[in-house]
GROMACS .gro file of C-alpha atoms in nm:
model
  251
    1UNK     CA    1   7.993  17.203  16.091
    2UNK     CA    2   7.941  16.977  16.391
    3UNK     CA    3   7.608  16.989  16.578
    4UNK     CA    4   7.601  16.833  16.925
    5UNK     CA    5   7.317  16.821  17.179
    6UNK     CA    6   7.494  16.644  17.463
    7UNK     CA    7   7.376  16.473  17.782
    8UNK     CA    8   7.480  16.780  17.981
    9UNK     CA    9   7.278  17.005  17.751
   10UNK     CA   10   6.967  16.788  17.802
   11UNK     CA   11   7.016  16.785  18.180
   12UNK     CA   12   7.043  17.162  18.192
   13UNK     CA   13   6.731  17.192  17.979
   14UNK     CA   14   6.549  16.953  18.215
   15UNK     CA   15   6.659  17.152  18.517
   16UNK     CA   16   6.542  17.481  18.374
   17UNK     CA   17   6.192  17.359  18.296
   18UNK     CA   18   6.153  17.176  18.629
   19UNK     CA   19   6.232  17.498  18.812
   20UNK     CA   20   5.981  17.690  18.600
   21UNK     CA   21   5.698  17.448  18.677
   22UNK     CA   22   5.489  17.174  18.514
   23UNK     CA   23   5.346  17.385  18.233
   24UNK     CA   24   5.688  17.497  18.121
   25UNK     CA   25   5.819  17.143  18.156
   26UNK     CA   26   5.555  17.028  17.908
   27UNK     CA   27   5.688  17.284  17.665
   28UNK     CA   28   6.038  17.139  17.690
   29UNK     CA   29   6.009  16.926  17.379
   30UNK     CA   30   5.879  17.212  17.170
   31UNK     CA   31   6.171  17.428  17.279
   32UNK     CA   32   6.419  17.145  17.225
   33UNK     CA   33   6.275  17.085  16.878
   34UNK     CA   34   6.300  17.455  16.801
   35UNK     CA   35   6.662  17.479  16.914
   36UNK     CA   36   6.778  17.183  16.707
   37UNK     CA   37   6.573  17.276  16.401
   38UNK     CA   38   6.697  17.635  16.394
   39UNK     CA   39   7.056  17.518  16.441
   40UNK     CA   40   7.019  17.309  16.128
   41UNK     CA   41   6.826  17.557  15.917
   42UNK     CA   42   7.059  17.846  15.988
   43UNK     CA   43   7.357  17.653  15.857
   44UNK     CA   44   7.398  17.669  15.481
   45UNK     CA   45   7.698  17.444  15.424
   46UNK     CA   46   7.767  17.075  15.468
   47UNK     CA   47   7.725  16.916  15.811
   48UNK     CA   48   7.996  16.667  15.895
   49UNK     CA   49   7.865  16.540  16.230
   50UNK     CA   50   7.528  16.551  16.408
   51UNK     CA   51   7.487  16.404  16.755
   52UNK     CA   52   7.169  16.449  16.958
   53UNK     CA   53   7.022  16.289  17.270
   54UNK     CA   54   6.645  16.329  17.296
   55UNK     CA   55   6.542  16.445  17.647
   56UNK     CA   56   6.327  16.215  17.859
   57UNK     CA   57   5.951  16.264  17.882
   58UNK     CA   58   5.681  16.028  18.013
   59UNK     CA   59   5.452  16.094  17.717
   60UNK     CA   60   5.503  15.986  17.357
   61UNK     CA   61   5.565  16.344  17.252
   62UNK     CA   62   5.875  16.348  17.037
   63UNK     CA   63   6.057  16.622  16.850
   64UNK     CA   64   6.004  16.617  16.475
   65UNK     CA   65   6.312  16.412  16.399
   66UNK     CA   66   6.196  16.340  16.045
   67UNK     CA   67   6.260  16.696  15.935
   68UNK     CA   68   6.605  16.679  16.090
   69UNK     CA   69   6.682  16.365  15.891
   70UNK     CA   70   6.554  16.521  15.569
   71UNK     CA   71   6.771  16.826  15.617
   72UNK     CA   72   7.077  16.618  15.707
   73UNK     CA   73   7.031  16.407  15.393
   74UNK     CA   74   7.066  16.727  15.191
   75UNK     CA   75   7.378  16.835  15.380
   76UNK     CA   76   7.588  16.524  15.314
   77UNK     CA   77   7.600  16.416  15.679
   78UNK     CA   78   7.893  16.185  15.752
   79UNK     CA   79   7.867  16.103  16.123
   80UNK     CA   80   7.524  16.062  16.283
   81UNK     CA   81   7.426  15.974  16.641
   82UNK     CA   82   7.060  15.965  16.750
   83UNK     CA   83   6.984  15.854  17.106
   84UNK     CA   84   6.648  15.828  17.282
   85UNK     CA   85   6.747  15.637  17.592
   86UNK     CA   86   6.432  15.642  17.806
   87UNK     CA   87   6.152  15.590  17.557
   88UNK     CA   88   5.941  15.274  17.529
   89UNK     CA   89   5.804  15.379  17.191
   90UNK     CA   90   6.053  15.343  16.907
   91UNK     CA   91   6.034  15.606  16.638
   92UNK     CA   92   6.042  15.475  16.281
   93UNK     CA   93   6.298  15.659  16.076
   94UNK     CA   94   6.161  15.786  15.742
   95UNK     CA   95   6.257  15.634  15.404
   96UNK     CA   96   6.478  15.932  15.321
   97UNK     CA   97   6.700  15.837  15.614
   98UNK     CA   98   6.843  15.585  15.367
   99UNK     CA   99   6.934  15.876  15.139
  100UNK     CA  100   7.214  15.978  15.375
  101UNK     CA  101   7.461  15.809  15.143
  102UNK     CA  102   7.771  15.988  15.271
  103UNK     CA  103   7.748  15.830  15.617
  104UNK     CA  104   8.074  15.687  15.751
  105UNK     CA  105   7.963  15.648  16.115
  106UNK     CA  106   7.613  15.568  16.243
  107UNK     CA  107   7.496  15.518  16.602
  108UNK     CA  108   7.126  15.465  16.682
  109UNK     CA  109   6.948  15.393  17.011
  110UNK     CA  110   6.577  15.300  17.020
  111UNK     CA  111   6.460  15.345  16.662
  112UNK     CA  112   6.289  15.139  16.391
  113UNK     CA  113   6.456  15.077  16.056
  114UNK     CA  114   6.270  14.968  15.744
  115UNK     CA  115   6.485  14.988  15.434
  116UNK     CA  116   6.298  15.075  15.111
  117UNK     CA  117   6.335  14.833  14.821
  118UNK     CA  118   6.531  15.089  14.620
  119UNK     CA  119   6.796  15.120  14.892
  120UNK     CA  120   7.138  15.053  14.736
  121UNK     CA  121   7.346  15.066  15.052
  122UNK     CA  122   7.563  15.290  15.267
  123UNK     CA  123   7.871  15.257  15.051
  124UNK     CA  124   8.095  15.466  15.280
  125UNK     CA  125   7.982  15.336  15.620
  126UNK     CA  126   8.267  15.183  15.820
  127UNK     CA  127   8.121  15.183  16.173
  128UNK     CA  128   7.765  15.085  16.274
  129UNK     CA  129   7.651  15.083  16.640
  130UNK     CA  130   7.290  14.985  16.713
  131UNK     CA  131   7.114  14.955  17.049
  132UNK     CA  132   6.744  14.877  17.093
  133UNK     CA  133   6.693  14.909  16.717
  134UNK     CA  134   6.409  14.718  16.552
  135UNK     CA  135   6.438  14.591  16.195
  136UNK     CA  136   6.113  14.537  16.006
  137UNK     CA  137   6.041  14.322  15.700
  138UNK     CA  138   6.352  14.110  15.760
  139UNK     CA  139   6.565  14.391  15.620
  140UNK     CA  140   6.865  14.340  15.850
  141UNK     CA  141   7.076  14.124  15.620
  142UNK     CA  142   6.996  14.344  15.322
  143UNK     CA  143   7.115  14.652  15.509
  144UNK     CA  144   7.436  14.490  15.635
  145UNK     CA  145   7.525  14.332  15.302
  146UNK     CA  146   7.487  14.676  15.141
  147UNK     CA  147   7.769  14.824  15.350
  148UNK     CA  148   8.078  14.698  15.162
  149UNK     CA  149   8.343  14.886  15.366
  150UNK     CA  150   8.191  14.820  15.710
  151UNK     CA  151   8.465  14.745  15.965
  152UNK     CA  152   8.282  14.755  16.300
  153UNK     CA  153   7.934  14.620  16.374
  154UNK     CA  154   7.786  14.636  16.726
  155UNK     CA  155   7.437  14.511  16.816
  156UNK     CA  156   7.286  14.545  17.164
  157UNK     CA  157   6.933  14.418  17.229
  158UNK     CA  158   6.814  14.470  16.875
  159UNK     CA  159   6.488  14.327  16.740
  160UNK     CA  160   6.373  14.166  16.417
  161UNK     CA  161   6.697  13.972  16.370
  162UNK     CA  162   6.649  13.596  16.383
  163UNK     CA  163   6.917  13.457  16.152
  164UNK     CA  164   7.242  13.644  16.150
  165UNK     CA  165   7.471  13.563  15.858
  166UNK     CA  166   7.770  13.795  15.858
  167UNK     CA  167   7.905  13.892  15.521
  168UNK     CA  168   8.179  14.137  15.441
  169UNK     CA  169   8.546  14.089  15.373
  170UNK     CA  170   8.630  14.422  15.540
  171UNK     CA  171   8.454  14.353  15.871
  172UNK     CA  172   8.708  14.351  16.155
  173UNK     CA  173   8.500  14.382  16.474
  174UNK     CA  174   8.166  14.216  16.552
  175UNK     CA  175   7.998  14.260  16.890
  176UNK     CA  176   7.653  14.131  16.983
  177UNK     CA  177   7.481  14.125  17.322
  178UNK     CA  178   7.151  14.004  17.472
  179UNK     CA  179   6.943  13.929  17.165
  180UNK     CA  180   6.680  13.701  17.317
  181UNK     CA  181   6.505  13.594  16.995
  182UNK     CA  182   6.826  13.516  16.810
  183UNK     CA  183   6.806  13.179  16.632
  184UNK     CA  184   7.123  13.126  16.433
  185UNK     CA  185   7.459  13.274  16.357
  186UNK     CA  186   7.707  13.222  16.076
  187UNK     CA  187   8.048  13.388  16.059
  188UNK     CA  188   8.179  13.193  15.762
  189UNK     CA  189   8.152  13.485  15.521
  190UNK     CA  190   8.353  13.728  15.732
  191UNK     CA  191   8.693  13.562  15.743
  192UNK     CA  192   8.884  13.883  15.825
  193UNK     CA  193   8.726  13.931  16.166
  194UNK     CA  194   8.992  14.005  16.427
  195UNK     CA  195   8.760  14.070  16.724
  196UNK     CA  196   8.438  13.883  16.806
  197UNK     CA  197   8.226  13.928  17.119
  198UNK     CA  198   7.904  13.730  17.164
  199UNK     CA  199   7.674  13.738  17.469
  200UNK     CA  200   7.328  13.588  17.418
  201UNK     CA  201   7.028  13.492  17.629
  202UNK     CA  202   6.950  13.167  17.451
  203UNK     CA  203   7.128  12.874  17.291
  204UNK     CA  204   7.252  12.959  16.943
  205UNK     CA  205   7.215  12.719  16.652
  206UNK     CA  206   7.430  12.691  16.345
  207UNK     CA  207   7.338  12.637  15.983
  208UNK     CA  208   7.230  12.277  16.041
  209UNK     CA  209   6.992  12.382  16.316
  210UNK     CA  210   7.203  12.225  16.590
  211UNK     CA  211   7.333  12.415  16.893
  212UNK     CA  212   7.678  12.562  16.843
  213UNK     CA  213   7.878  12.344  17.079
  214UNK     CA  214   8.213  12.299  16.909
  215UNK     CA  215   8.454  12.581  16.980
  216UNK     CA  216   8.692  12.440  16.724
  217UNK     CA  217   8.436  12.470  16.445
  218UNK     CA  218   8.368  12.830  16.538
  219UNK     CA  219   8.735  12.924  16.543
  220UNK     CA  220   8.796  12.751  16.211
  221UNK     CA  221   8.567  13.007  16.048
  222UNK     CA  222   8.769  13.291  16.203
  223UNK     CA  223   9.130  13.239  16.090
  224UNK     CA  224   9.236  13.596  16.175
  225UNK     CA  225   9.060  13.638  16.510
  226UNK     CA  226   9.278  13.782  16.787
  227UNK     CA  227   9.014  13.865  17.048
  228UNK     CA  228   8.728  13.620  17.113
  229UNK     CA  229   8.475  13.682  17.391
  230UNK     CA  230   8.196  13.432  17.453
  231UNK     CA  231   7.956  13.430  17.747
  232UNK     CA  232   7.592  13.385  17.834
  233UNK     CA  233   7.416  13.098  17.656
  234UNK     CA  234   7.689  13.085  17.395
  235UNK     CA  235   7.913  12.911  17.647
  236UNK     CA  236   7.690  12.604  17.671
  237UNK     CA  237   7.964  12.404  17.501
  238UNK     CA  238   8.032  12.033  17.529
  239UNK     CA  239   8.268  11.939  17.810
  240UNK     CA  240   8.483  11.742  17.569
  241UNK     CA  241   8.537  12.037  17.335
  242UNK     CA  242   8.914  12.065  17.314
  243UNK     CA  243   9.096  12.390  17.378
  244UNK     CA  244   9.273  12.473  17.055
  245UNK     CA  245   9.647  12.550  17.068
  246UNK     CA  246   9.588  12.900  16.929
  247UNK     CA  247   9.349  12.972  17.220
  248UNK     CA  248   9.551  12.807  17.496
  249UNK     CA  249   9.714  13.044  17.747
  250UNK     CA  250  10.083  13.085  17.690
  251UNK     CA  251  10.314  12.940  17.951
   0.00000   0.00000   0.00000
């Protein structure tokens, strides 16, 4: 079974309640919650994919996503997308979110993750896309290192990540953008990366605490890279940094 609450569905729901008036608009979240919850409860088998976009509301009223997560953890969910694009308050996902051990694809927008100590990893996860996600208790590296088959990792304006040390021999694609409190980055333990894209809002330092200013040193840690995108503060490189033959444009 695949459950999808798309952008178009949310827009139509918005339009209906706006036409009906303010009181009915305030009931939108309760109706949305009811629709999604019943869709899950009425299905008795496994759920392969669940994708939902939470409708916008100016208050902090949110659907009861925790019960959705609990139910999905029982149904061996494999592909999960949760998006709450317009909210300033980030909902903290419950501990049993980390019991969704069959996940192969995970996309989150505007949530808080706090991995319990007993978390052993998403052993089947190969693609992880995070936007506006906050990591608490410095759990980021523990989560990433517990995903042994991860191939794609994308981070966009995430929080609670200060020192990013990539590990994982299977990781092929790494994309990071606009992480303003980022302090350091190390790609030495992900030698199979073929695509790297880095766009930051501040100067990045390496392991020695010095700004990353030698393009050659960076490339040396990425022997299999085919696509390398660097912009923002990451491009504050020394003028004398040579252009390596492998990066020079072909004639």
